[in-house]
PDB file of C-alpha atoms in Angstrom:
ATOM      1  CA  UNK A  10     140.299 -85.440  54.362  1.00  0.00           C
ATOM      2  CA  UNK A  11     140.681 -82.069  56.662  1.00  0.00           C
ATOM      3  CA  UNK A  12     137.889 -81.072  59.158  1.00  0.00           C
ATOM      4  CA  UNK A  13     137.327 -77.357  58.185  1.00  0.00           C
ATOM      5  CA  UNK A  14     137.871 -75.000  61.089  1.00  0.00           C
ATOM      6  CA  UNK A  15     136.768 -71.264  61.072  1.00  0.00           C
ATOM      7  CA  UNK A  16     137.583 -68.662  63.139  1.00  0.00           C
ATOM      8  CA  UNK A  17     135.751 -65.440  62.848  1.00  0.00           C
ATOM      9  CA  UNK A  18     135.731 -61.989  64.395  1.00  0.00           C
ATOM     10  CA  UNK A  19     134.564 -58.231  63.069  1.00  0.00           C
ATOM     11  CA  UNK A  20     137.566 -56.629  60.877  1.00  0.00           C
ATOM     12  CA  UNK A  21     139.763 -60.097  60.422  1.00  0.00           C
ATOM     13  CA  UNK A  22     142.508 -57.570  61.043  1.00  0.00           C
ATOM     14  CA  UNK A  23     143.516 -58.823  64.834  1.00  0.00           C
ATOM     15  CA  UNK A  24     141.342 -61.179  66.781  1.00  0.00           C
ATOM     16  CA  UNK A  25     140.753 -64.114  64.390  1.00  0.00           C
ATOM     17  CA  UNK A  26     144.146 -64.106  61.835  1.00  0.00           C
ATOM     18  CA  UNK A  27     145.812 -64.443  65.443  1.00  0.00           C
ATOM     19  CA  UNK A  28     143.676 -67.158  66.728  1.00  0.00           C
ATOM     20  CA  UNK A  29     143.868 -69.113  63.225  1.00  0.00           C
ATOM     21  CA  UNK A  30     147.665 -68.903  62.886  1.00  0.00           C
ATOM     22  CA  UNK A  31     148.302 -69.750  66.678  1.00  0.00           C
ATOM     23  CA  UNK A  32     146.233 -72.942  66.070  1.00  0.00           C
ATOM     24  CA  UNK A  33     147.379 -73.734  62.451  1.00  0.00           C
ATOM     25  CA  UNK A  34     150.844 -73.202  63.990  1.00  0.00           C
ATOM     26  CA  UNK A  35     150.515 -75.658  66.979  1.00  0.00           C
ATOM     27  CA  UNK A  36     148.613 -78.316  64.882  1.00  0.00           C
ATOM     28  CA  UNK A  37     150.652 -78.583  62.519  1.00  0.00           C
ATOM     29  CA  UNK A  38     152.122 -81.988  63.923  1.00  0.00           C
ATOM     30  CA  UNK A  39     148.985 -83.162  65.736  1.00  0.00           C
ATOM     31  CA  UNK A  40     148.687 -86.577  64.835  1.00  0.00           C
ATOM     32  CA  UNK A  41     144.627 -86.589  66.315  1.00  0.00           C
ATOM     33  CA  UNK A  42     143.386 -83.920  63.795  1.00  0.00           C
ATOM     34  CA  UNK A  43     144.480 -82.646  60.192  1.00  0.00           C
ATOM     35  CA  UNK A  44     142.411 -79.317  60.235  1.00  0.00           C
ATOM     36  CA  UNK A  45     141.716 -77.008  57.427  1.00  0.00           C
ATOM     37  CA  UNK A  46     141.839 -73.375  59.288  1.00  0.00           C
ATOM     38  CA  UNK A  47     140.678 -70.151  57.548  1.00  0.00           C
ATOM     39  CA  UNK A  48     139.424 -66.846  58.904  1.00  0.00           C
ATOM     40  CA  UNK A  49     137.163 -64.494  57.979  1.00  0.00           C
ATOM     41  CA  UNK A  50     135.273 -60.522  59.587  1.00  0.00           C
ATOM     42  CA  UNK A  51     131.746 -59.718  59.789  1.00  0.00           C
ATOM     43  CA  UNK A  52     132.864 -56.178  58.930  1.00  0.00           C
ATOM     44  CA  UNK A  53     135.953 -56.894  57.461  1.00  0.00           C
ATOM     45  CA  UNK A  54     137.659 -54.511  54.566  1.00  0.00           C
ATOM     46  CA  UNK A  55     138.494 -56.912  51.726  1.00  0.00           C
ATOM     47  CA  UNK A  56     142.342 -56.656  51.717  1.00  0.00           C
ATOM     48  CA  UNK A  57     143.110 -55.198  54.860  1.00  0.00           C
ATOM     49  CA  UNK A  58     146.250 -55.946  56.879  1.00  0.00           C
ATOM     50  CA  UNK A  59     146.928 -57.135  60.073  1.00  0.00           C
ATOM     51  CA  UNK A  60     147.317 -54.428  62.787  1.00  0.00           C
ATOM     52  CA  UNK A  61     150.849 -53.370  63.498  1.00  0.00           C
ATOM     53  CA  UNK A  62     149.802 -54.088  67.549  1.00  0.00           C
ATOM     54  CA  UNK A  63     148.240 -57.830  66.515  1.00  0.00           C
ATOM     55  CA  UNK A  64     151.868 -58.567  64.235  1.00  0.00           C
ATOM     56  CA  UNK A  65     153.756 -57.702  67.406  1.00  0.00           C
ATOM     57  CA  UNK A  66     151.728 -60.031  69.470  1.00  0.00           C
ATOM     58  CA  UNK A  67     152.180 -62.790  67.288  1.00  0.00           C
ATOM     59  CA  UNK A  68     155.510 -62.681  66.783  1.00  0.00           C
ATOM     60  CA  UNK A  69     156.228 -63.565  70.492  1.00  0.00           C
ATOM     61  CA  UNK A  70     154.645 -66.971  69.503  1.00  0.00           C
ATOM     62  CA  UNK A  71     156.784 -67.153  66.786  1.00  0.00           C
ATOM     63  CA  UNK A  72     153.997 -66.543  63.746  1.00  0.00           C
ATOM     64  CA  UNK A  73     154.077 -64.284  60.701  1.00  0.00           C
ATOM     65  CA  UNK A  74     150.830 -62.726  59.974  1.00  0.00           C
ATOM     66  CA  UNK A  75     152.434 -60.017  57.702  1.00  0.00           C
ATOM     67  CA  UNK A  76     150.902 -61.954  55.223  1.00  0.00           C
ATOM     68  CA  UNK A  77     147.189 -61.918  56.105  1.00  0.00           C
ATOM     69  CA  UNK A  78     144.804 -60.180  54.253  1.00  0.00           C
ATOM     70  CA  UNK A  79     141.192 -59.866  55.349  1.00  0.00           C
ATOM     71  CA  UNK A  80     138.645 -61.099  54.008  1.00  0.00           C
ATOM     72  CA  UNK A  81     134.784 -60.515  54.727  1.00  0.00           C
ATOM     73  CA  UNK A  82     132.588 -63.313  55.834  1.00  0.00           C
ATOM     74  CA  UNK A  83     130.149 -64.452  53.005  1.00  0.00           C
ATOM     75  CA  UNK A  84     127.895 -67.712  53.329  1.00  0.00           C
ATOM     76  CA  UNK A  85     130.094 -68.955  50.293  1.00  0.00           C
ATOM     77  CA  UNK A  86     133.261 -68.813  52.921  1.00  0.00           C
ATOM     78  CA  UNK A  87     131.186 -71.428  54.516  1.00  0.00           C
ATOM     79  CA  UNK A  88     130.430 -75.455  54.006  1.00  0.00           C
ATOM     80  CA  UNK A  89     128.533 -77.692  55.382  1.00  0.00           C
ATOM     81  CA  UNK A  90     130.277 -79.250  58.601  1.00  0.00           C
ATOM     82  CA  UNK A  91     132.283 -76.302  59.252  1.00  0.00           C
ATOM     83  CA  UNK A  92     133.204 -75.918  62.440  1.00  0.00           C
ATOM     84  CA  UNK A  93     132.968 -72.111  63.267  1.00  0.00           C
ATOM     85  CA  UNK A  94     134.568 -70.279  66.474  1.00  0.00           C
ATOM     86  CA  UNK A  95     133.394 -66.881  66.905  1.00  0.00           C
ATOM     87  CA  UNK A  96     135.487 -63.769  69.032  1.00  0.00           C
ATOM     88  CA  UNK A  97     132.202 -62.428  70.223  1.00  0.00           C
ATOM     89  CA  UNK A  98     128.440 -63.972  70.699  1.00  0.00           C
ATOM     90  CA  UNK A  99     127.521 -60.894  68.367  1.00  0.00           C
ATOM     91  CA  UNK A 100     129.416 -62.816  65.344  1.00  0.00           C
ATOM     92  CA  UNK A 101     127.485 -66.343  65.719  1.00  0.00           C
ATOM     93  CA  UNK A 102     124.511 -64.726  65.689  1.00  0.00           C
ATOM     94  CA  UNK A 103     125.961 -63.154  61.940  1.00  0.00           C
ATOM     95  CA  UNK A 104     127.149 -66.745  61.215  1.00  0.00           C
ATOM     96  CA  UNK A 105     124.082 -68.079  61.792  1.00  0.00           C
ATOM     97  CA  UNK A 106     121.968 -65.585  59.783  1.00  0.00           C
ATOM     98  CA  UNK A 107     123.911 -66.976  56.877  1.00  0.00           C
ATOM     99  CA  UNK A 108     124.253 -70.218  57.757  1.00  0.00           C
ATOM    100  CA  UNK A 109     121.337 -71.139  60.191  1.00  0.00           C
ATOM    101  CA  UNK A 110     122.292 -75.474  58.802  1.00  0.00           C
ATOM    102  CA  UNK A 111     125.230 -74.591  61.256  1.00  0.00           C
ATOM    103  CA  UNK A 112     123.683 -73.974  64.599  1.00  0.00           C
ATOM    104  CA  UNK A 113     125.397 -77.134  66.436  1.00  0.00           C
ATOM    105  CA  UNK A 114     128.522 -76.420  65.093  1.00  0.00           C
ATOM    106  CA  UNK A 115     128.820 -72.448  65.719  1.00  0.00           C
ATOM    107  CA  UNK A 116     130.736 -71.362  69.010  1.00  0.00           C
ATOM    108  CA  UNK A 117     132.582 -68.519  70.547  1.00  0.00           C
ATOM    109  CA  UNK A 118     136.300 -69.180  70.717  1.00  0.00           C
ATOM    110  CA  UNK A 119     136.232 -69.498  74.451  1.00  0.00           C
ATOM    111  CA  UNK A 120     133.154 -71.150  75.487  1.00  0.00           C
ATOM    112  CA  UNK A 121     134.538 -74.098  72.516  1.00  0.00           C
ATOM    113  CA  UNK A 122     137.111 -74.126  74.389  1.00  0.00           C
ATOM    114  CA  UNK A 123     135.672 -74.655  77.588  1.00  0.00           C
ATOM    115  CA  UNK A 124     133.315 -77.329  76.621  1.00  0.00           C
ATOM    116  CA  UNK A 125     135.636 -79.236  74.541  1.00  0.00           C
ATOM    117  CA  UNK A 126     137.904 -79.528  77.318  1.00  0.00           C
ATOM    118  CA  UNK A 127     134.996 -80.850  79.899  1.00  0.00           C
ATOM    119  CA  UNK A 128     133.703 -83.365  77.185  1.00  0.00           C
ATOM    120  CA  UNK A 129     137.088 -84.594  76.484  1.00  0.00           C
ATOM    121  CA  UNK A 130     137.621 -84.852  80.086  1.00  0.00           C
ATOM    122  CA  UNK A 131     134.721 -87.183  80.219  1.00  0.00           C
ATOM    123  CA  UNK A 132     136.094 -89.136  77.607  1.00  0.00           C
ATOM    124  CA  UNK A 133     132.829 -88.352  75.608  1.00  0.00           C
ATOM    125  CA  UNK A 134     134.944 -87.639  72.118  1.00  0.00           C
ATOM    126  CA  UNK A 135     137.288 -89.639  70.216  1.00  0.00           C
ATOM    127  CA  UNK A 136     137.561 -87.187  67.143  1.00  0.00           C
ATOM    128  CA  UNK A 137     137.495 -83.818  65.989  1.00  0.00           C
ATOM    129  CA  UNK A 138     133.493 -84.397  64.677  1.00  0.00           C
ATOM    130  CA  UNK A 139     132.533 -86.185  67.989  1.00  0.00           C
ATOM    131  CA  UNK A 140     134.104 -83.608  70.294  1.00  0.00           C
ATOM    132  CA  UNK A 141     132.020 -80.759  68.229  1.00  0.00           C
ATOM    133  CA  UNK A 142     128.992 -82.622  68.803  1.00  0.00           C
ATOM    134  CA  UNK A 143     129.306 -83.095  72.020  1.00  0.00           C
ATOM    135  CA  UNK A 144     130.139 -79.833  72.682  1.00  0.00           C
ATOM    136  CA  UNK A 145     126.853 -78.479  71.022  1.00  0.00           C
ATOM    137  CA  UNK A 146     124.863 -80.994  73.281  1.00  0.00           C
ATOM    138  CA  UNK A 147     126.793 -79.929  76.536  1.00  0.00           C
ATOM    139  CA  UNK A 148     125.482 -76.292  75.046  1.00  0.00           C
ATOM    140  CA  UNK A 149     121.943 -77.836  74.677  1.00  0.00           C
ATOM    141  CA  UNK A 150     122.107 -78.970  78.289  1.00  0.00           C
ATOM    142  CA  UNK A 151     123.341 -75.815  79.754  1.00  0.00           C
ATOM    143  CA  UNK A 152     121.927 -73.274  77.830  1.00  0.00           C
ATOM    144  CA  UNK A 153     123.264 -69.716  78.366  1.00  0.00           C
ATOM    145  CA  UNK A 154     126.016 -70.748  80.586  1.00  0.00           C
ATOM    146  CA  UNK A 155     129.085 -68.460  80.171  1.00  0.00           C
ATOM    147  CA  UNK A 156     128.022 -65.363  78.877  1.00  0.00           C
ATOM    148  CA  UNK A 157     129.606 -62.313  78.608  1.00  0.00           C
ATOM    149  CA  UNK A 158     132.946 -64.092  79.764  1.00  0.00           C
ATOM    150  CA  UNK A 159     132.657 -65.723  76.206  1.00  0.00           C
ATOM    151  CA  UNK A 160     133.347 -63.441  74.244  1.00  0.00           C
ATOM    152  CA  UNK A 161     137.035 -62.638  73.615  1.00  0.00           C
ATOM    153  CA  UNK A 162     137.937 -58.558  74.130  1.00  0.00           C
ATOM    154  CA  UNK A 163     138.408 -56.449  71.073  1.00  0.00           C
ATOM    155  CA  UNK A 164     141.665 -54.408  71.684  1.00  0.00           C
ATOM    156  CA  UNK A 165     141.289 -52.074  68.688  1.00  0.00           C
ATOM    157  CA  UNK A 166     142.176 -48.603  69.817  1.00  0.00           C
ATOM    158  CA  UNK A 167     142.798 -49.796  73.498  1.00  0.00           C
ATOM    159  CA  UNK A 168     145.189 -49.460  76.055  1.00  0.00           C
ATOM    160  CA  UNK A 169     148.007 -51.861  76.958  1.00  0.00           C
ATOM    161  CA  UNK A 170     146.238 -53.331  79.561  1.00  0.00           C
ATOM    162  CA  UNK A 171     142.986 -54.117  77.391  1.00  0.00           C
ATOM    163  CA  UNK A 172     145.750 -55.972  74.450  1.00  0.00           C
ATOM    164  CA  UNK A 173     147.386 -57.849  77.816  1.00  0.00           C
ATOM    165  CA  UNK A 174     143.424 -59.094  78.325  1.00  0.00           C
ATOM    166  CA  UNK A 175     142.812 -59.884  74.752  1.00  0.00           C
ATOM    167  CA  UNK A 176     146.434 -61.559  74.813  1.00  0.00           C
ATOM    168  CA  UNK A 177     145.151 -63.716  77.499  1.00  0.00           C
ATOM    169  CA  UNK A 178     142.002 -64.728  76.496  1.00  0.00           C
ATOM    170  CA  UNK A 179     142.714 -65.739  73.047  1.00  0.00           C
ATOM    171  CA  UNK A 180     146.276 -67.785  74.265  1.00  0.00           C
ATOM    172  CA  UNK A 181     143.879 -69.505  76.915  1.00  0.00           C
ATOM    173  CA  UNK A 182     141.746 -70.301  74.685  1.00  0.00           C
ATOM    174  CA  UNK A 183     143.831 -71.706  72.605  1.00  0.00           C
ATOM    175  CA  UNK A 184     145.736 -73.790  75.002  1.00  0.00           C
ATOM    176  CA  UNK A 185     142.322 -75.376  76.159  1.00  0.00           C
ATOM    177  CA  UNK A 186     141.515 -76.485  72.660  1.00  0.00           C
ATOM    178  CA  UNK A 187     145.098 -78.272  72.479  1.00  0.00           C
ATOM    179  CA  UNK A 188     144.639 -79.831  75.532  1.00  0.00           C
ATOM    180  CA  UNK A 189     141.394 -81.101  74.435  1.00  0.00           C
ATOM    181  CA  UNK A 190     142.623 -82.328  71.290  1.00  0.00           C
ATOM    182  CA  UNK A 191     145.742 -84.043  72.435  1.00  0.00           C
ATOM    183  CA  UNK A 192     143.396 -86.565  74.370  1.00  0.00           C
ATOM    184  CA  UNK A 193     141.786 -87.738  70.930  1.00  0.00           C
ATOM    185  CA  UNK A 194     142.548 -91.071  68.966  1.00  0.00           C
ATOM    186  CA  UNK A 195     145.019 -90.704  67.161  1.00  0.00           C
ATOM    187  CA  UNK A 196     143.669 -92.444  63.302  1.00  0.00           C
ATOM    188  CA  UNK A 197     144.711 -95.571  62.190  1.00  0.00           C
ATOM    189  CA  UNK A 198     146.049 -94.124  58.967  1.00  0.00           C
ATOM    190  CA  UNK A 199     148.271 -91.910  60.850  1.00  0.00           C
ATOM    191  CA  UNK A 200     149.877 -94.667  63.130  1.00  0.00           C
ATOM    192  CA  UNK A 201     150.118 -97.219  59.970  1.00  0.00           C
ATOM    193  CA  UNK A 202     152.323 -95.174  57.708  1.00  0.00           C
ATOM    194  CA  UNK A 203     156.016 -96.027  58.322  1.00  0.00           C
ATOM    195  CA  UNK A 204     158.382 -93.652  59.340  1.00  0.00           C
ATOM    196  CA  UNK A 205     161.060 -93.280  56.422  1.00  0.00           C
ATOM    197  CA  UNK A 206     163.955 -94.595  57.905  1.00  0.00           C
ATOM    198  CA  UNK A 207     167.236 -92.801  57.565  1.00  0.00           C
ATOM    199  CA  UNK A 208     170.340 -93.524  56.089  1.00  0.00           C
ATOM    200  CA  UNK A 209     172.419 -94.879  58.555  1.00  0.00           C
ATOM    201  CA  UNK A 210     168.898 -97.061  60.163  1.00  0.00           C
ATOM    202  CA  UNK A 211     168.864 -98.357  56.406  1.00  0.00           C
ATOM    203  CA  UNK A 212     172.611 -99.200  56.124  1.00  0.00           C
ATOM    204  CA  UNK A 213     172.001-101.319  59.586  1.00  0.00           C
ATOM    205  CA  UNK A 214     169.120-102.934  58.572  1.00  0.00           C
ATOM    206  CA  UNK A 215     171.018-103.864  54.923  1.00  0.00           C
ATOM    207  CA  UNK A 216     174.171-105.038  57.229  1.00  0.00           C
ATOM    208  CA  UNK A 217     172.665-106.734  59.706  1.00  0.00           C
ATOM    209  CA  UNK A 218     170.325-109.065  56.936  1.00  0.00           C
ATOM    210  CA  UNK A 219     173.912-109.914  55.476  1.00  0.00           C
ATOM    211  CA  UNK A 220     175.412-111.025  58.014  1.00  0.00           C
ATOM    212  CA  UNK A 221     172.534-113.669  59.162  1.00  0.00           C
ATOM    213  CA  UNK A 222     172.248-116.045  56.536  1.00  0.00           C
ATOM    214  CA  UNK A 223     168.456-117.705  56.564  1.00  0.00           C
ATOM    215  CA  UNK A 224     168.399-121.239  58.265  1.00  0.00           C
ATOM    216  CA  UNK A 225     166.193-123.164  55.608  1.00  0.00           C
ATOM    217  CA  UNK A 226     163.847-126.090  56.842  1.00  0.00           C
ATOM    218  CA  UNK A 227     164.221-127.372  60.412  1.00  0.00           C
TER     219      UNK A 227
END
């Protein structure tokens, strides 16, 4: 079963489609976590395309949001357990006025990040649901740590140098949460399966039985 994993910003036109795909795209082969990832905009236009600036972006980390399609966040988008990431402060407070059951588990992209990273560093999580939870009681501990520096710039309408920031923040981000994750446990059912062998380790394995008969009784 797949953790569910939201990320969330105003239009779901740049911020969050990017932050979704670049973590869909680098999890893909995590063996610690099999995550569900969707995203969704406070304000979002049902339908709505990526931004030509945001499908530029992403193609330098070789994703294809051409694709994406906003959709606007509705408290049926969201379960019970989700983990939600927010762009800005200003959307987990909209998260949370439609799904207050979610409080523990409802963080801005970067401030996640950062605590997930310090928790993991303390060896305080072994999975995706224990490395949430701690997170929310390192947030509990340190209440209004971060601030502003949370939130993750909206470059709508900006110059080059405010997309190089939002660039930035959101790849940081990103590359925290990885790091975090890649010091989980990797599950049991993921380290049980057998690899399929391939041809030529299966014509071995059939040649080398052949050719040493079984000794019977001693």
């Amino acid at each position: 079963m797949r953790d569910r994993l939201v990320i969330v910003c105003t239009a779901n036109m740049i911020r969050s489609p990017f932050i979704a795909g670049l973590l869909a795209s680098r999890l893909a082969s995590s063996p610690q976590v099999r995550l569900h990832l969707e995203s969704a905009g406070t304000a979002a236009r049902p339908g709505a395309s990526a931004t030509g600036e945001v499908l530029e972006v992403a193609r330098t980390y070789g994703l294809d949001l051409s694709t994406h399609r906003a959709r606007r966040l509705t408290d049926g988008i969201l379960q019970p357990g989700d983990t939600v990431l927010c762009a800005e402060r200003a959307h987990r407070r909209v998260v949370l006025d439609l799904r207050p059951d979610l409080v523990s588990s409802v963080f801005t992209v970067r401030e996640f990040a950062r605590r997930a990273e310090a928790v993991c560093a303390r060896g305080e999580a072994t999975d995706w649901p224990s490395m949430v939870r701690a997170a929310g009681r390192q947030r509990l501990a340190t209440p209004g740590e971060g601030g502003g520096e949370d939130d993750i710039v909206d470059p709508i309408g900006g110059s080059r140098s405010v997309w190089r920031d939002f660039e930035r923040q959101a790849t940081l981000a990103v590359s925290s949460i990885l790091g975090a994750v890649s010091t989980l446990s990797v599950p049991t059912s993921a380290t049980s399966e057998p690899r399929p062998m391939t041809r030529r380790e299966y014509r071995r394995r059939s040649v080398g039985a052949s050719s040493h008969p079984v000794v019977r009784g001693a």
